[in-house]
């Protein structure tokens, strides 16, 4: 009796695995295998965009510049400087009725090389770094690291670099002090234990021609780089070289239920939303997928969501649909709906004290909604209105998709920004909707395969809804 009434009146907070038979489990595991394969090919924003463009072209998407006119069913994209992409499928309904947008980000915390990175000290060559995004510095020492990115020569020629992912490649690392000599370091606060200026990548140790003269190890490194890529030290100044963990994405757990990988914030929402869009054909409302850059450092710059490049893309869509007129762009945004697809902090029982257990996202319980992400009085939050939360709930419930609604940490702890507020400022209805993660921003982040799959189902259902 009481159990029945509970079933009827309580909000369910059961694990997603409860309703999973062996067939569904196979679907979930297969989908996650595709996700992990993609992660291994796309560790940086540029690599993600390059892979995404390949897939999108195969699925019939074309650059908007290739279209004279757009019609319902057309599939278009716009690449923003190799680091961000916007994709759209033109809907059957007039675009004036609004668009269904899903926006994720493809950049992840990492170490960027400084503009003058290379130096030699005591017979060892190093590359200096400046970390990108919110990291715990101690986590980035004594792990295998790889070097990815692009070097642009003064004449514009681009050299793409990827060292440390292939089994036959060397890897790099950042050293830490042996415990025997670390008494002083161990007394420091955790955040001061490793200094930002000490995150230097160990690059090599043999002097040029095996002769120890000043800077001969540095010379040897440049000689190797010159042989392989035809570059000089000056070319390193016009480069974007990123140091990321050399770990492969792997299945985690005896039951195979989880994914351990670098960069799941936010490539998990990028991959699942992008994959869902690749499977769409006829949509009622124009479906838009944003894969943005620079979220981890505040969405600034012309590839970040704060730039007006996305507005330009939508304006071009309006132009090529032949419907544009003054203020139409504003109107379209005001009638649009969006899922800000970004990760949520998964409840970690080892660190339970930072979360309110009744308002936390748990891994394995499905997609996680954040009505707002600000803390300490909802400061800085884009707070989704109740009507819109109901709209999203209805899509999830009518498609039988398990979801949870959470805050990122306790009231006076935490909070965190996403791109939600930027679209909300344009008048779009937005809610944060993503996958809960353990060890967010660490070199190896953990997610549940159940949630990976449920993100994909959520994003697909949202685009199909009209
Ligand atoms: Mn994120
Ligand atoms: Mn992040």
PDB file of N, CA, C and O in Angstrom, residues 267-297:
ATOM      1  N   UNK A 267      33.683  16.786 -24.427  1.00  0.00           N
ATOM      2  CA  UNK A 267      33.576  16.030 -25.677  1.00  0.00           C
ATOM      3  C   UNK A 267      32.496  14.974 -25.564  1.00  0.00           C
ATOM      4  O   UNK A 267      32.006  14.467 -26.576  1.00  0.00           O
ATOM      5  N   UNK A 268      32.074  14.670 -24.356  1.00  0.00           N
ATOM      6  CA  UNK A 268      30.996  13.691 -24.195  1.00  0.00           C
ATOM      7  C   UNK A 268      29.684  14.265 -24.718  1.00  0.00           C
ATOM      8  O   UNK A 268      28.927  13.582 -25.402  1.00  0.00           O
ATOM      9  N   UNK A 269      29.405  15.537 -24.423  1.00  0.00           N
ATOM     10  CA  UNK A 269      28.175  16.157 -24.928  1.00  0.00           C
ATOM     11  C   UNK A 269      28.349  16.547 -26.391  1.00  0.00           C
ATOM     12  O   UNK A 269      27.397  16.505 -27.167  1.00  0.00           O
ATOM     13  N   UNK A 270      29.574  16.915 -26.777  1.00  0.00           N
ATOM     14  CA  UNK A 270      29.845  17.238 -28.184  1.00  0.00           C
ATOM     15  C   UNK A 270      29.608  16.002 -29.047  1.00  0.00           C
ATOM     16  O   UNK A 270      28.918  16.063 -30.061  1.00  0.00           O
ATOM     17  N   UNK A 271      30.193  14.878 -28.632  1.00  0.00           N
ATOM     18  CA  UNK A 271      30.073  13.659 -29.443  1.00  0.00           C
ATOM     19  C   UNK A 271      28.630  13.161 -29.507  1.00  0.00           C
ATOM     20  O   UNK A 271      28.130  12.824 -30.579  1.00  0.00           O
ATOM     21  N   UNK A 272      27.956  13.137 -28.360  1.00  0.00           N
ATOM     22  CA  UNK A 272      26.599  12.576 -28.345  1.00  0.00           C
ATOM     23  C   UNK A 272      25.628  13.464 -29.116  1.00  0.00           C
ATOM     24  O   UNK A 272      24.768  12.965 -29.838  1.00  0.00           O
ATOM     25  N   UNK A 273      25.768  14.799 -28.998  1.00  0.00           N
ATOM     26  CA  UNK A 273      24.854  15.676 -29.738  1.00  0.00           C
ATOM     27  C   UNK A 273      25.181  15.638 -31.230  1.00  0.00           C
ATOM     28  O   UNK A 273      24.288  15.524 -32.074  1.00  0.00           O
ATOM     29  N   UNK A 274      26.468  15.687 -31.565  1.00  0.00           N
ATOM     30  CA  UNK A 274      26.870  15.645 -32.973  1.00  0.00           C
ATOM     31  C   UNK A 274      26.397  14.338 -33.630  1.00  0.00           C
ATOM     32  O   UNK A 274      25.854  14.343 -34.743  1.00  0.00           O
ATOM     33  N   UNK A 275      26.591  13.217 -32.927  1.00  0.00           N
ATOM     34  CA  UNK A 275      26.178  11.921 -33.470  1.00  0.00           C
ATOM     35  C   UNK A 275      24.666  11.873 -33.669  1.00  0.00           C
ATOM     36  O   UNK A 275      24.176  11.346 -34.677  1.00  0.00           O
ATOM     37  N   UNK A 276      23.920  12.437 -32.713  1.00  0.00           N
ATOM     38  CA  UNK A 276      22.458  12.473 -32.857  1.00  0.00           C
ATOM     39  C   UNK A 276      22.077  13.286 -34.093  1.00  0.00           C
ATOM     40  O   UNK A 276      21.211  12.890 -34.873  1.00  0.00           O
ATOM     41  N   UNK A 277      22.746  14.425 -34.290  1.00  0.00           N
ATOM     42  CA  UNK A 277      22.396  15.264 -35.457  1.00  0.00           C
ATOM     43  C   UNK A 277      22.684  14.538 -36.763  1.00  0.00           C
ATOM     44  O   UNK A 277      21.936  14.673 -37.731  1.00  0.00           O
ATOM     45  N   UNK A 278      23.752  13.727 -36.805  1.00  0.00           N
ATOM     46  CA  UNK A 278      24.105  13.014 -38.035  1.00  0.00           C
ATOM     47  C   UNK A 278      23.030  12.007 -38.431  1.00  0.00           C
ATOM     48  O   UNK A 278      22.985  11.544 -39.555  1.00  0.00           O
ATOM     49  N   UNK A 279      22.162  11.642 -37.487  1.00  0.00           N
ATOM     50  CA  UNK A 279      21.127  10.651 -37.781  1.00  0.00           C
ATOM     51  C   UNK A 279      19.770  11.276 -38.080  1.00  0.00           C
ATOM     52  O   UNK A 279      18.792  10.575 -38.304  1.00  0.00           O
ATOM     53  N   UNK A 280      19.706  12.612 -38.066  1.00  0.00           N
ATOM     54  CA  UNK A 280      18.428  13.284 -38.312  1.00  0.00           C
ATOM     55  C   UNK A 280      18.225  13.488 -39.805  1.00  0.00           C
ATOM     56  O   UNK A 280      19.171  13.711 -40.540  1.00  0.00           O
ATOM     57  N   UNK A 281      16.978  13.425 -40.233  1.00  0.00           N
ATOM     58  CA  UNK A 281      16.706  13.773 -41.614  1.00  0.00           C
ATOM     59  C   UNK A 281      15.674  14.870 -41.746  1.00  0.00           C
ATOM     60  O   UNK A 281      16.001  16.001 -42.028  1.00  0.00           O
ATOM     61  N   UNK A 282      14.429  14.537 -41.490  1.00  0.00           N
ATOM     62  CA  UNK A 282      13.383  15.522 -41.635  1.00  0.00           C
ATOM     63  C   UNK A 282      13.062  16.098 -40.279  1.00  0.00           C
ATOM     64  O   UNK A 282      12.607  15.383 -39.406  1.00  0.00           O
ATOM     65  N   UNK A 283      13.298  17.377 -40.084  1.00  0.00           N
ATOM     66  CA  UNK A 283      12.941  17.977 -38.793  1.00  0.00           C
ATOM     67  C   UNK A 283      11.910  19.075 -39.023  1.00  0.00           C
ATOM     68  O   UNK A 283      11.918  19.739 -40.063  1.00  0.00           O
ATOM     69  N   UNK A 284      11.036  19.248 -38.060  1.00  0.00           N
ATOM     70  CA  UNK A 284      10.016  20.289 -38.182  1.00  0.00           C
ATOM     71  C   UNK A 284      10.660  21.650 -37.949  1.00  0.00           C
ATOM     72  O   UNK A 284      10.583  22.534 -38.782  1.00  0.00           O
ATOM     73  N   UNK A 285      11.304  21.792 -36.786  1.00  0.00           N
ATOM     74  CA  UNK A 285      11.997  23.057 -36.526  1.00  0.00           C
ATOM     75  C   UNK A 285      13.460  22.922 -36.936  1.00  0.00           C
ATOM     76  O   UNK A 285      14.051  21.847 -36.808  1.00  0.00           O
ATOM     77  N   UNK A 286      14.034  24.007 -37.382  1.00  0.00           N
ATOM     78  CA  UNK A 286      15.444  23.983 -37.775  1.00  0.00           C
ATOM     79  C   UNK A 286      16.291  23.536 -36.580  1.00  0.00           C
ATOM     80  O   UNK A 286      16.188  24.100 -35.486  1.00  0.00           O
ATOM     81  N   UNK A 287      17.083  22.501 -36.807  1.00  0.00           N
ATOM     82  CA  UNK A 287      17.920  21.926 -35.752  1.00  0.00           C
ATOM     83  C   UNK A 287      19.336  22.472 -35.881  1.00  0.00           C
ATOM     84  O   UNK A 287      19.910  22.451 -36.968  1.00  0.00           O
ATOM     85  N   UNK A 288      19.876  22.988 -34.780  1.00  0.00           N
ATOM     86  CA  UNK A 288      21.208  23.590 -34.815  1.00  0.00           C
ATOM     87  C   UNK A 288      22.104  22.924 -33.775  1.00  0.00           C
ATOM     88  O   UNK A 288      21.693  22.716 -32.624  1.00  0.00           O
ATOM     89  N   UNK A 289      23.307  22.574 -34.187  1.00  0.00           N
ATOM     90  CA  UNK A 289      24.304  21.979 -33.280  1.00  0.00           C
ATOM     91  C   UNK A 289      25.502  22.922 -33.208  1.00  0.00           C
ATOM     92  O   UNK A 289      26.090  23.264 -34.234  1.00  0.00           O
ATOM     93  N   UNK A 290      25.819  23.358 -32.001  1.00  0.00           N
ATOM     94  CA  UNK A 290      26.980  24.230 -31.799  1.00  0.00           C
ATOM     95  C   UNK A 290      28.081  23.417 -31.124  1.00  0.00           C
ATOM     96  O   UNK A 290      27.844  22.793 -30.091  1.00  0.00           O
ATOM     97  N   UNK A 291      29.279  23.429 -31.716  1.00  0.00           N
ATOM     98  CA  UNK A 291      30.438  22.866 -31.016  1.00  0.00           C
ATOM     99  C   UNK A 291      31.413  24.027 -30.853  1.00  0.00           C
ATOM    100  O   UNK A 291      32.066  24.435 -31.811  1.00  0.00           O
ATOM    101  N   UNK A 292      31.457  24.592 -29.654  1.00  0.00           N
ATOM    102  CA  UNK A 292      32.192  25.841 -29.476  1.00  0.00           C
ATOM    103  C   UNK A 292      33.566  25.604 -28.855  1.00  0.00           C
ATOM    104  O   UNK A 292      33.877  24.512 -28.392  1.00  0.00           O
ATOM    105  N   UNK A 293      34.363  26.651 -28.861  1.00  0.00           N
ATOM    106  CA  UNK A 293      35.733  26.610 -28.349  1.00  0.00           C
ATOM    107  C   UNK A 293      35.830  27.590 -27.171  1.00  0.00           C
ATOM    108  O   UNK A 293      34.921  28.397 -26.953  1.00  0.00           O
ATOM    109  N   UNK A 294      36.895  27.512 -26.415  1.00  0.00           N
ATOM    110  CA  UNK A 294      37.259  28.488 -25.385  1.00  0.00           C
ATOM    111  C   UNK A 294      36.296  28.552 -24.192  1.00  0.00           C
ATOM    112  O   UNK A 294      36.362  29.501 -23.404  1.00  0.00           O
ATOM    113  N   UNK A 295      35.414  27.542 -24.053  1.00  0.00           N
ATOM    114  CA  UNK A 295      34.499  27.563 -22.913  1.00  0.00           C
ATOM    115  C   UNK A 295      35.276  27.505 -21.611  1.00  0.00           C
ATOM    116  O   UNK A 295      34.918  28.136 -20.628  1.00  0.00           O
ATOM    117  N   UNK A 296      36.361  26.719 -21.616  1.00  0.00           N
ATOM    118  CA  UNK A 296      37.102  26.497 -20.370  1.00  0.00           C
ATOM    119  C   UNK A 296      37.824  27.747 -19.870  1.00  0.00           C
ATOM    120  O   UNK A 296      38.275  27.792 -18.734  1.00  0.00           O
ATOM    121  N   UNK A 297      37.955  28.759 -20.736  1.00  0.00           N
ATOM    122  CA  UNK A 297      38.582  29.998 -20.258  1.00  0.00           C
ATOM    123  C   UNK A 297      37.620  31.173 -20.379  1.00  0.00           C
ATOM    124  O   UNK A 297      38.029  32.329 -20.484  1.00  0.00           O
TER     125      UNK A 297
END
